[in-house]
Amino acid sequence: MTALNSPAPSTTGDPVGLHRVLEPSGVLFFGSAPGLDKALINQLAVHPEAKHLVIDLKRLGRVDYTGALALKAVFEEARSANLTFQIVGIPAHAERVVERVLQSRGPLPPD
C-alpha cells in the first residue's frame, strides 16, 4: 500500500525478526485492504519467530469502514498466531471509525 494499488505495506523489524512493523500508506479502503492481510501473511512466512506486530498508520491519507474492518481482521489473525499487536499513528480523521470497529466485539486486550 505504498501507493493506492500497491500489494503490500512497507515492513521493518528488528534484526532477529521478533518485532515486525507494517506501514501502509495512501488510502486504506476496500480496494487496498487485502494488501494489509497479505503483508501479515508474508511477514509470518518470512519471520515465523515474530512475537509482536505493530501497524503504523501515520502515512495513511484516508481510512474507510472497510479499511478499519481489514485492521480488525489483521488483529484477529495476529492474535490467533499468538502475536501481541499494536496499532499506532492513527490519523485524527480515522480515529473514530478505527476505534469503533476494533472495539465492536468488546474491548481489545491491553498490550
GROMACS .gro file of N, CA and C in nm:
model
  333
    1MET      N    1   0.081  -0.118   0.000
    1MET     CA    2   0.000   0.000   0.000
    1MET      C    3   0.086   0.125   0.000
    2THR      N    4   0.204   0.115  -0.053
    2THR     CA    5   0.284   0.235  -0.063
    2THR      C    6   0.228   0.327  -0.169
    3ALA      N    7   0.147   0.277  -0.254
    3ALA     CA    8   0.068   0.356  -0.347
    3ALA      C    9  -0.072   0.298  -0.345
    4LEU      N   10  -0.165   0.364  -0.406
    4LEU     CA   11  -0.305   0.324  -0.397
    4LEU      C   12  -0.325   0.177  -0.431
    5ASN      N   13  -0.262   0.127  -0.534
    5ASN     CA   14  -0.286  -0.011  -0.576
    5ASN      C   15  -0.171  -0.105  -0.541
    6SER      N   16  -0.080  -0.060  -0.457
    6SER     CA   17   0.033  -0.144  -0.419
    6SER      C   18  -0.013  -0.266  -0.341
    7PRO      N   19   0.049  -0.381  -0.360
    7PRO     CA   20   0.003  -0.503  -0.295
    7PRO      C   21   0.034  -0.514  -0.146
    8ALA      N   22   0.128  -0.438  -0.094
    8ALA     CA   23   0.163  -0.456   0.047
    8ALA      C   24   0.226  -0.331   0.106
    9PRO      N   25   0.207  -0.312   0.236
    9PRO     CA   26   0.274  -0.200   0.303
    9PRO      C   27   0.422  -0.227   0.318
   10SER      N   28   0.498  -0.121   0.344
   10SER     CA   29   0.639  -0.142   0.373
   10SER      C   30   0.648  -0.208   0.510
   11THR      N   31   0.756  -0.281   0.531
   11THR     CA   32   0.774  -0.352   0.657
   11THR      C   33   0.913  -0.327   0.710
   12THR      N   34   0.923  -0.322   0.841
   12THR     CA   35   1.052  -0.312   0.908
   12THR      C   36   1.046  -0.403   1.029
   13GLY      N   37   1.159  -0.419   1.093
   13GLY     CA   38   1.161  -0.500   1.215
   13GLY      C   39   1.300  -0.508   1.270
   14ASP      N   40   1.310  -0.573   1.384
   14ASP     CA   41   1.441  -0.590   1.445
   14ASP      C   42   1.519  -0.698   1.369
   15PRO      N   43   1.651  -0.703   1.386
   15PRO     CA   44   1.733  -0.800   1.311
   15PRO      C   45   1.695  -0.946   1.336
   16VAL      N   46   1.644  -0.976   1.453
   16VAL     CA   47   1.608  -1.114   1.484
   16VAL      C   48   1.471  -1.148   1.426
   17GLY      N   49   1.389  -1.047   1.402
   17GLY     CA   50   1.258  -1.070   1.343
   17GLY      C   51   1.145  -1.086   1.443
   18LEU      N   52   1.171  -1.066   1.572
   18LEU     CA   53   1.067  -1.084   1.673
   18LEU      C   54   0.964  -0.971   1.671
   19HIS      N   55   1.004  -0.854   1.627
   19HIS     CA   56   0.921  -0.735   1.627
   19HIS      C   57   0.903  -0.690   1.482
   20ARG      N   58   0.781  -0.694   1.431
   20ARG     CA   59   0.754  -0.656   1.292
   20ARG      C   60   0.666  -0.532   1.289
   21VAL      N   61   0.694  -0.442   1.195
   21VAL     CA   62   0.617  -0.319   1.178
   21VAL      C   63   0.567  -0.313   1.035
   22LEU      N   64   0.436  -0.299   1.019
   22LEU     CA   65   0.375  -0.277   0.887
   22LEU      C   66   0.338  -0.130   0.878
   23GLU      N   67   0.374  -0.065   0.767
   23GLU     CA   68   0.348   0.077   0.750
   23GLU      C   69   0.274   0.104   0.619
   24PRO      N   70   0.141   0.091   0.620
   24PRO     CA   71   0.067   0.121   0.498
   24PRO      C   72   0.070   0.271   0.470
   25SER      N   73   0.056   0.307   0.345
   25SER     CA   74   0.046   0.449   0.309
   25SER      C   75  -0.059   0.462   0.200
   26GLY      N   76  -0.103   0.583   0.179
   26GLY     CA   77  -0.207   0.607   0.079
   26GLY      C   78  -0.343   0.599   0.142
   27VAL      N   79  -0.431   0.521   0.082
   27VAL     CA   80  -0.570   0.508   0.128
   27VAL      C   81  -0.595   0.363   0.165
   28LEU      N   82  -0.650   0.340   0.283
   28LEU     CA   83  -0.688   0.205   0.324
   28LEU      C   84  -0.840   0.194   0.309
   29PHE      N   85  -0.882   0.128   0.202
   29PHE     CA   86  -1.023   0.113   0.169
   29PHE      C   87  -1.043  -0.025   0.109
   30PHE      N   88  -1.165  -0.055   0.062
   30PHE     CA   89  -1.195  -0.190   0.015
   30PHE      C   90  -1.100  -0.239  -0.093
   31GLY      N   91  -1.049  -0.150  -0.176
   31GLY     CA   92  -0.960  -0.191  -0.284
   31GLY      C   93  -0.818  -0.221  -0.241
   32SER      N   94  -0.774  -0.160  -0.132
   32SER     CA   95  -0.636  -0.181  -0.088
   32SER      C   96  -0.626  -0.267   0.038
   33ALA      N   97  -0.737  -0.289   0.106
   33ALA     CA   98  -0.736  -0.364   0.232
   33ALA      C   99  -0.676  -0.505   0.220
   34PRO      N  100  -0.701  -0.579   0.111
   34PRO     CA  101  -0.641  -0.712   0.102
   34PRO      C  102  -0.488  -0.711   0.110
   35GLY      N  103  -0.425  -0.602   0.070
   35GLY     CA  104  -0.279  -0.593   0.077
   35GLY      C  105  -0.228  -0.598   0.219
   36LEU      N  106  -0.306  -0.547   0.313
   36LEU     CA  107  -0.266  -0.550   0.454
   36LEU      C  108  -0.265  -0.693   0.505
   37ASP      N  109  -0.367  -0.767   0.471
   37ASP     CA  110  -0.376  -0.908   0.510
   37ASP      C  111  -0.262  -0.989   0.449
   38LYS      N  112  -0.235  -0.967   0.322
   38LYS     CA  113  -0.126  -1.037   0.254
   38LYS      C  114   0.009  -1.003   0.317
   39ALA      N  115   0.025  -0.878   0.356
   39ALA     CA  116   0.151  -0.837   0.419
   39ALA      C  117   0.173  -0.912   0.549
   40LEU      N  118   0.067  -0.928   0.628
   40LEU     CA  119   0.082  -1.003   0.753
   40LEU      C  120   0.119  -1.148   0.725
   41ILE      N  121   0.049  -1.210   0.633
   41ILE     CA  122   0.078  -1.349   0.599
   41ILE      C  123   0.221  -1.364   0.550
   42ASN      N  124   0.265  -1.273   0.465
   42ASN     CA  125   0.402  -1.277   0.414
   42ASN      C  126   0.504  -1.260   0.526
   43GLN      N  127   0.477  -1.166   0.617
   43GLN     CA  128   0.570  -1.143   0.727
   43GLN      C  129   0.580  -1.265   0.818
   44LEU      N  130   0.467  -1.330   0.842
   44LEU     CA  131   0.470  -1.450   0.926
   44LEU      C  132   0.540  -1.566   0.856
   45ALA      N  133   0.530  -1.571   0.724
   45ALA     CA  134   0.600  -1.676   0.650
   45ALA      C  135   0.751  -1.653   0.653
   46VAL      N  136   0.793  -1.528   0.638
   46VAL     CA  137   0.936  -1.494   0.636
   46VAL      C  138   0.993  -1.491   0.778
   47HIS      N  139   0.911  -1.451   0.875
   47HIS     CA  140   0.956  -1.438   1.014
   47HIS      C  141   0.863  -1.515   1.108
   48PRO      N  142   0.864  -1.647   1.101
   48PRO     CA  143   0.774  -1.725   1.187
   48PRO      C  144   0.806  -1.709   1.336
   49GLU      N  145   0.923  -1.658   1.366
   49GLU     CA  146   0.963  -1.635   1.506
   49GLU      C  147   0.903  -1.507   1.563
   50ALA      N  148   0.834  -1.427   1.481
   50ALA     CA  149   0.778  -1.298   1.525
   50ALA      C  150   0.688  -1.316   1.646
   51LYS      N  151   0.699  -1.221   1.738
   51LYS     CA  152   0.618  -1.223   1.861
   51LYS      C  153   0.530  -1.099   1.876
   52HIS      N  154   0.567  -0.990   1.807
   52HIS     CA  155   0.494  -0.864   1.823
   52HIS      C  156   0.475  -0.797   1.687
   53LEU      N  157   0.356  -0.748   1.661
   53LEU     CA  158   0.324  -0.680   1.536
   53LEU      C  159   0.275  -0.540   1.567
   54VAL      N  160   0.330  -0.441   1.497
   54VAL     CA  161   0.285  -0.303   1.505
   54VAL      C  162   0.238  -0.263   1.366
   55ILE      N  163   0.120  -0.202   1.359
   55ILE     CA  164   0.076  -0.141   1.235
   55ILE      C  165   0.078   0.009   1.258
   56ASP      N  166   0.164   0.078   1.185
   56ASP     CA  167   0.181   0.222   1.198
   56ASP      C  168   0.104   0.290   1.085
   57LEU      N  169  -0.002   0.362   1.121
   57LEU     CA  170  -0.091   0.422   1.021
   57LEU      C  171  -0.059   0.567   0.990
   58LYS      N  172   0.050   0.620   1.039
   58LYS     CA  173   0.078   0.763   1.023
   58LYS      C  174   0.088   0.809   0.878
   59ARG      N  175   0.114   0.718   0.784
   59ARG     CA  176   0.128   0.758   0.644
   59ARG      C  177   0.000   0.742   0.564
   60LEU      N  178  -0.110   0.707   0.632
   60LEU     CA  179  -0.237   0.690   0.560
   60LEU      C  180  -0.305   0.824   0.540
   61GLY      N  181  -0.357   0.843   0.420
   61GLY     CA  182  -0.433   0.964   0.390
   61GLY      C  183  -0.579   0.950   0.423
   62ARG      N  184  -0.629   0.827   0.421
   62ARG     CA  185  -0.771   0.804   0.449
   62ARG      C  186  -0.790   0.658   0.489
   63VAL      N  187  -0.883   0.635   0.582
   63VAL     CA  188  -0.922   0.501   0.622
   63VAL      C  189  -1.075   0.498   0.621
   64ASP      N  190  -1.134   0.409   0.541
   64ASP     CA  191  -1.280   0.399   0.544
   64ASP      C  192  -1.321   0.278   0.629
   65TYR      N  193  -1.449   0.253   0.635
   65TYR     CA  194  -1.502   0.145   0.718
   65TYR      C  195  -1.441   0.009   0.681
   66THR      N  196  -1.433  -0.018   0.551
   66THR     CA  197  -1.376  -0.148   0.511
   66THR      C  198  -1.227  -0.156   0.545
   67GLY      N  199  -1.159  -0.045   0.540
   67GLY     CA  200  -1.019  -0.043   0.582
   67GLY      C  201  -1.006  -0.072   0.730
   68ALA      N  202  -1.096  -0.015   0.811
   68ALA     CA  203  -1.095  -0.043   0.954
   68ALA      C  204  -1.128  -0.190   0.981
   69LEU      N  205  -1.220  -0.246   0.902
   69LEU     CA  206  -1.251  -0.389   0.916
   69LEU      C  207  -1.128  -0.474   0.883
   70ALA      N  208  -1.050  -0.432   0.784
   70ALA     CA  209  -0.927  -0.504   0.749
   70ALA      C  210  -0.828  -0.500   0.865
   71LEU      N  211  -0.819  -0.385   0.933
   71LEU     CA  212  -0.731  -0.376   1.050
   71LEU      C  213  -0.776  -0.474   1.158
   72LYS      N  214  -0.907  -0.483   1.177
   72LYS     CA  215  -0.959  -0.575   1.278
   72LYS      C  216  -0.928  -0.720   1.239
   73ALA      N  217  -0.943  -0.752   1.111
   73ALA     CA  218  -0.912  -0.888   1.065
   73ALA      C  219  -0.765  -0.921   1.087
   74VAL      N  220  -0.677  -0.826   1.060
   74VAL     CA  221  -0.534  -0.847   1.082
   74VAL      C  222  -0.507  -0.866   1.231
   75PHE      N  223  -0.574  -0.786   1.315
   75PHE     CA  224  -0.560  -0.803   1.459
   75PHE      C  225  -0.599  -0.945   1.500
   76GLU      N  226  -0.712  -0.991   1.451
   76GLU     CA  227  -0.760  -1.125   1.487
   76GLU      C  228  -0.665  -1.234   1.438
   77GLU      N  229  -0.609  -1.216   1.318
   77GLU     CA  230  -0.511  -1.312   1.266
   77GLU      C  231  -0.384  -1.312   1.351
   78ALA      N  232  -0.340  -1.191   1.389
   78ALA     CA  233  -0.220  -1.181   1.472
   78ALA      C  234  -0.244  -1.249   1.607
   79ARG      N  235  -0.361  -1.227   1.664
   79ARG     CA  236  -0.393  -1.288   1.793
   79ARG      C  237  -0.395  -1.441   1.780
   80SER      N  238  -0.453  -1.491   1.671
   80SER     CA  239  -0.458  -1.637   1.654
   80SER      C  240  -0.318  -1.695   1.629
   81ALA      N  241  -0.224  -1.612   1.584
   81ALA     CA  242  -0.086  -1.656   1.566
   81ALA      C  243  -0.002  -1.630   1.692
   82ASN      N  244  -0.070  -1.595   1.801
   82ASN     CA  245  -0.004  -1.569   1.930
   82ASN      C  246   0.092  -1.450   1.926
   83LEU      N  247   0.060  -1.350   1.845
   83LEU     CA  248   0.138  -1.227   1.842
   83LEU      C  249   0.072  -1.122   1.930
   84THR      N  250   0.152  -1.043   1.998
   84THR     CA  251   0.096  -0.922   2.058
   84THR      C  252   0.081  -0.823   1.944
   85PHE      N  253  -0.009  -0.729   1.959
   85PHE     CA  254  -0.049  -0.645   1.847
   85PHE      C  255  -0.072  -0.503   1.893
   86GLN      N  256  -0.031  -0.408   1.811
   86GLN     CA  257  -0.048  -0.268   1.845
   86GLN      C  258  -0.072  -0.188   1.718
   87ILE      N  259  -0.167  -0.095   1.724
   87ILE     CA  260  -0.189  -0.001   1.614
   87ILE      C  261  -0.148   0.136   1.666
   88VAL      N  262  -0.060   0.203   1.593
   88VAL     CA  263  -0.012   0.335   1.632
   88VAL      C  264  -0.029   0.431   1.515
   89GLY      N  265  -0.020   0.559   1.546
   89GLY     CA  266  -0.023   0.662   1.443
   89GLY      C  267  -0.156   0.674   1.370
   90ILE      N  268  -0.266   0.645   1.438
   90ILE     CA  269  -0.396   0.656   1.372
   90ILE      C  270  -0.420   0.803   1.338
   91PRO      N  271  -0.443   0.835   1.209
   91PRO     CA  272  -0.470   0.974   1.172
   91PRO      C  273  -0.596   1.024   1.243
   92ALA      N  274  -0.596   1.151   1.281
   92ALA     CA  275  -0.709   1.209   1.355
   92ALA      C  276  -0.842   1.185   1.284
   93HIS      N  277  -0.843   1.196   1.153
   93HIS     CA  278  -0.968   1.179   1.079
   93HIS      C  279  -1.020   1.036   1.083
   94ALA      N  280  -0.936   0.940   1.119
   94ALA     CA  281  -0.976   0.800   1.118
   94ALA      C  282  -0.993   0.740   1.257
   95GLU      N  283  -0.959   0.815   1.361
   95GLU     CA  284  -0.963   0.761   1.497
   95GLU      C  285  -1.100   0.703   1.531
   96ARG      N  286  -1.204   0.774   1.503
   96ARG     CA  287  -1.338   0.731   1.543
   96ARG      C  288  -1.377   0.599   1.477
   97VAL      N  289  -1.361   0.589   1.345
   97VAL     CA  290  -1.403   0.467   1.276
   97VAL      C  291  -1.314   0.349   1.315
   98VAL      N  292  -1.184   0.372   1.327
   98VAL     CA  293  -1.093   0.262   1.362
   98VAL      C  294  -1.122   0.212   1.503
   99GLU      N  295  -1.135   0.303   1.599
   99GLU     CA  296  -1.162   0.261   1.735
   99GLU      C  297  -1.298   0.193   1.747
  100ARG      N  298  -1.398   0.245   1.679
  100ARG     CA  299  -1.531   0.184   1.686
  100ARG      C  300  -1.529   0.041   1.630
  101VAL      N  301  -1.465   0.022   1.516
  101VAL     CA  302  -1.460  -0.112   1.455
  101VAL      C  303  -1.377  -0.207   1.540
  102LEU      N  304  -1.263  -0.163   1.589
  102LEU     CA  305  -1.178  -0.251   1.669
  102LEU      C  306  -1.245  -0.295   1.799
  103GLN      N  307  -1.332  -0.213   1.852
  103GLN     CA  308  -1.397  -0.245   1.977
  103GLN      C  309  -1.539  -0.299   1.956
  104SER      N  310  -1.578  -0.328   1.834
  104SER     CA  311  -1.714  -0.368   1.807
  104SER      C  312  -1.755  -0.500   1.871
  105ARG      N  313  -1.663  -0.585   1.904
  105ARG     CA  314  -1.695  -0.711   1.972
  105ARG      C  315  -1.630  -0.712   2.109
  106GLY      N  316  -1.632  -0.602   2.175
  106GLY     CA  317  -1.571  -0.591   2.305
  106GLY      C  318  -1.436  -0.524   2.296
  107PRO      N  319  -1.385  -0.477   2.407
  107PRO     CA  320  -1.257  -0.406   2.407
  107PRO      C  321  -1.141  -0.500   2.373
  108LEU      N  322  -1.039  -0.443   2.316
  108LEU     CA  323  -0.918  -0.518   2.286
  108LEU      C  324  -0.839  -0.539   2.415
  109PRO      N  325  -0.773  -0.651   2.427
  109PRO     CA  326  -0.691  -0.671   2.547
  109PRO      C  327  -0.574  -0.574   2.547
  110PRO      N  328  -0.532  -0.526   2.663
  110PRO     CA  329  -0.418  -0.432   2.668
  110PRO      C  330  -0.289  -0.503   2.630
  111ASP      N  331  -0.198  -0.429   2.569
  111ASP     CA  332  -0.066  -0.485   2.534
  111ASP      C  333   0.030  -0.461   2.647
   0.00000   0.00000   0.00000
